[in-house]
Amino acid sequence: MQVYLAVTPGQAQAAAKYRRPLAHVAYRIGEGSVLLRQNLLLQTQGGLLSVSDRKAPVIDDPEALCAAVLRECGRRNYQGILLDFEEPPRPDRQTFIRRLDEVAGRRALYLPERYAEGTKNAVPLICAAVSGGNFTERLREAAGQRGGRLALDMERLRMDFRLPAPTGQGEPLSAATLSRLMEQEAPAVFFSQDLCARYFTYTRDGECHFVLFDDAETLRQKLRTGTALGFSAAFFMWPEVQDIADGLFQPF
């Protein structure tokens, strides 16, 4: 399994010492279907081009955008493309993705699972942050549907659920908030085999809370599970894991 670190231009130097290929989070879609680039160092070469659709206009010329993406890949020797698309699927995005899927050639194209429909060569990203069900079965089911062309989106789980949590939704916790909570509660921490994550409970103001979180070892276990099931790649957002990078990026 190939492990990538997604970095902005300002984060690349710190992440580079861990000797993992980088996905350069430096591109977005502009008016007129142009590819806009942040202040990327001139010597940046290799890894992946990562393009965001955050606050992007309608892609009214998918051919032009595809051509711009491929030119930039050629200029910087990018081996593939990561579509960091956060918006719900829309016809203009889907048209662009299907065309890019056709013309990417040997370059890998990674994209969110919800955008994979209608593609032939693209590699869907399966989120590794699960708060219900069974992590291994989730990956096994996805592998059965798509074969080996899958990648893991290694989102780091930090979530506080107020039980009984009928909606299955919890409150996201920052690293500082989780650390402070553990100092205050000094809880007994357990490992969930089903969710492949650590957890603890506490009570406050008469409410029972269930906190689910990842650390370096749970993330490494998720990588091992994905590798065993034939997943070809995994992606970490550098800011989410820089505090545990020394323990995380060892051979798994």
XYZ file of C-alpha atoms in Angstrom:
252
model
C 0.000 0.000 0.000
C 1.260 3.467 -0.914
C 0.783 6.017 1.871
C 0.444 9.698 0.893
C 0.607 12.822 3.020
C -1.661 15.638 1.865
C 0.109 18.958 2.459
C -0.225 22.633 1.644
C 2.909 24.332 0.262
C 3.798 25.580 3.736
C 3.592 22.097 5.260
C 5.622 20.205 2.664
C 9.036 20.667 4.252
C 7.953 19.340 7.664
C 6.189 16.329 6.142
C 8.974 15.476 3.685
C 11.261 14.035 6.371
C 8.910 11.046 6.755
C 9.741 9.996 3.192
C 6.181 9.477 2.019
C 5.003 10.847 -1.325
C 3.071 14.089 -1.022
C -0.306 15.096 -2.365
C 0.099 18.809 -2.997
C -3.001 20.612 -1.714
C -2.236 23.683 -3.803
C -4.863 23.762 -6.548
C -8.448 24.889 -6.900
C -10.974 25.556 -9.639
C -11.495 29.142 -10.766
C -13.892 31.043 -12.983
C -13.866 29.903 -16.578
C -12.806 26.373 -15.560
C -9.194 27.411 -15.008
C -6.839 25.629 -12.647
C -5.570 28.012 -9.966
C -2.350 27.300 -8.089
C -1.088 28.532 -4.737
C 2.500 29.642 -4.159
C 4.110 26.284 -4.832
C 7.895 26.104 -4.825
C 9.378 26.042 -8.315
C 11.331 22.866 -7.523
C 8.227 20.909 -6.428
C 8.224 17.660 -8.368
C 6.547 14.271 -8.007
C 3.709 13.037 -5.845
C 0.133 13.974 -6.646
C -1.745 17.071 -7.739
C -4.602 17.713 -5.298
C -7.406 19.990 -6.471
C -10.242 21.340 -4.295
C -13.760 22.337 -5.337
C -14.351 24.441 -2.226
C -16.378 27.520 -3.223
C -15.667 26.671 -6.855
C -17.911 27.959 -9.648
C -19.672 25.733 -12.140
C -17.238 23.799 -14.331
C -18.538 25.013 -17.674
C -15.587 23.760 -19.748
C -14.530 20.332 -18.469
C -12.227 19.759 -21.460
C -10.230 22.893 -20.675
C -9.941 21.989 -16.999
C -8.839 18.435 -17.816
C -6.186 19.799 -20.181
C -4.919 22.221 -17.518
C -4.678 19.428 -14.932
C -2.729 17.178 -17.291
C -0.373 20.007 -18.328
C 0.435 20.688 -14.682
C 1.007 16.979 -14.063
C 3.444 16.890 -16.953
C 5.213 20.069 -15.845
C 5.787 18.815 -12.304
C 6.010 15.085 -12.948
C 2.974 14.303 -10.809
C 2.153 10.600 -10.865
C -1.529 11.111 -10.213
C -4.415 13.343 -9.240
C -6.387 13.624 -5.996
C -9.809 15.258 -6.266
C -10.521 16.764 -2.850
C -14.176 17.414 -3.656
C -16.321 18.342 -0.661
C -19.479 19.503 -2.418
C -22.298 16.987 -3.041
C -22.160 15.461 -6.549
C -23.377 17.863 -9.210
C -23.729 17.310 -12.952
C -20.857 19.660 -13.871
C -18.488 17.938 -11.414
C -19.524 14.499 -12.614
C -19.018 15.439 -16.264
C -15.526 16.742 -15.476
C -14.664 13.619 -13.477
C -15.824 11.207 -16.154
C -13.774 13.058 -18.769
C -10.687 13.203 -16.546
C -11.120 9.490 -15.868
C -10.975 8.893 -19.620
C -7.907 11.024 -20.357
C -5.757 10.529 -17.228
C -3.993 7.591 -18.878
C -1.451 5.962 -16.589
C -1.850 8.618 -13.916
C -3.896 7.413 -10.957
C -7.073 9.348 -10.234
C -8.290 9.293 -6.627
C -11.694 10.708 -5.719
C -14.403 10.570 -3.009
C -16.477 7.401 -3.010
C -19.688 9.293 -3.762
C -18.183 10.532 -7.045
C -17.028 7.119 -8.273
C -20.227 6.167 -10.095
C -19.723 6.186 -13.835
C -15.920 6.016 -13.692
C -13.890 3.097 -15.035
C -10.337 3.699 -13.867
C -10.665 6.069 -10.905
C -9.837 4.875 -7.395
C -12.559 5.647 -4.801
C -11.566 6.807 -1.323
C -13.194 4.889 1.539
C -13.311 6.820 4.808
C -11.509 5.016 7.647
C -13.261 6.989 10.409
C -16.246 4.787 11.233
C -18.394 5.271 14.340
C -20.777 2.359 13.856
C -20.886 -1.138 12.405
C -17.645 -2.995 11.740
C -14.572 -1.399 10.166
C -13.194 -4.566 8.590
C -16.564 -5.561 7.158
C -17.000 -2.056 5.740
C -13.708 -2.372 3.877
C -14.416 -5.948 2.823
C -17.793 -4.951 1.401
C -16.243 -2.073 -0.549
C -13.483 -4.332 -1.868
C -16.049 -6.857 -3.020
C -17.887 -4.207 -4.991
C -14.887 -2.500 -6.586
C -12.099 -5.037 -6.465
C -8.601 -3.902 -5.516
C -8.882 -0.382 -6.935
C -9.610 1.315 -3.635
C -7.851 3.743 -1.315
C -8.321 4.750 2.300
C -9.143 8.265 3.410
C -7.391 8.115 6.781
C -9.437 10.733 8.573
C -8.423 10.800 12.222
C -11.409 10.084 14.426
C -12.033 12.298 17.493
C -15.730 12.352 18.382
C -17.872 12.813 21.504
C -21.311 11.137 21.456
C -24.052 11.962 23.941
C -25.721 8.630 24.569
C -27.969 7.111 23.377
C -27.012 9.110 20.214
C -29.993 7.936 18.111
C -28.769 9.863 15.040
C -25.297 8.373 15.219
C -23.836 11.882 15.112
C -21.280 13.096 17.605
C -19.465 16.334 18.311
C -16.036 16.590 16.638
C -13.223 17.230 19.106
C -10.042 19.144 18.437
C -6.782 17.622 19.591
C -6.570 20.170 22.404
C -10.141 19.528 23.546
C -9.630 15.751 23.617
C -6.384 16.125 25.558
C -8.020 18.449 28.070
C -10.999 16.118 28.459
C -8.739 13.145 29.181
C -6.819 15.166 31.772
C -10.059 16.184 33.491
C -11.720 12.776 33.483
C -8.673 10.464 33.740
C -10.781 7.740 32.103
C -10.116 4.051 31.566
C -9.478 3.749 27.820
C -10.477 0.652 25.839
C -10.016 -0.600 22.280
C -13.014 -1.394 20.063
C -12.194 -4.337 17.785
C -15.243 -3.589 15.636
C -14.484 0.095 15.094
C -10.687 -0.241 15.237
C -10.531 2.801 17.521
C -10.062 3.627 21.183
C -12.894 4.793 23.403
C -13.859 5.850 26.893
C -16.995 7.032 28.670
C -17.682 9.778 31.179
C -20.703 11.443 32.749
C -21.342 15.168 32.904
C -24.462 17.062 33.968
C -26.358 13.782 34.195
C -25.524 12.801 30.615
C -23.405 9.809 29.615
C -20.791 10.510 26.926
C -19.003 8.029 24.651
C -15.730 9.311 23.165
C -14.205 7.563 20.170
C -10.717 8.445 18.937
C -7.731 7.322 16.893
C -4.093 7.283 17.890
C -0.991 6.135 16.022
C -1.599 2.445 16.725
C -5.279 2.401 15.696
C -4.390 4.172 12.454
C -1.592 1.680 11.818
C -4.055 -1.165 12.418
C -6.431 0.364 9.878
C -3.577 0.502 7.378
C -2.776 -3.156 8.019
C -6.420 -4.114 7.489
C -6.611 -2.146 4.255
C -3.383 -3.707 3.024
C -4.660 -7.216 3.742
C -7.843 -6.467 1.759
C -5.947 -5.206 -1.276
C -6.349 -1.441 -0.906
C -3.738 0.243 -3.066
C -3.228 3.569 -1.256
C -4.031 5.613 1.837
C -4.169 9.369 2.422
C -3.447 11.338 5.592
C -4.056 15.055 6.007
C -0.759 16.209 7.482
C -2.224 18.600 10.109
C -4.308 15.740 11.552
C -1.329 13.472 12.237
C 1.765 15.625 12.578
C 1.701 15.221 16.377
C 1.895 11.404 16.103
C 3.944 11.141 12.908
C 6.995 9.590 14.598
C 4.921 6.639 15.841
C 2.661 6.407 12.829
C 5.033 6.328 9.875
C 6.990 3.230 10.715
C 6.703 0.042 8.646
C 3.257 -1.433 9.280
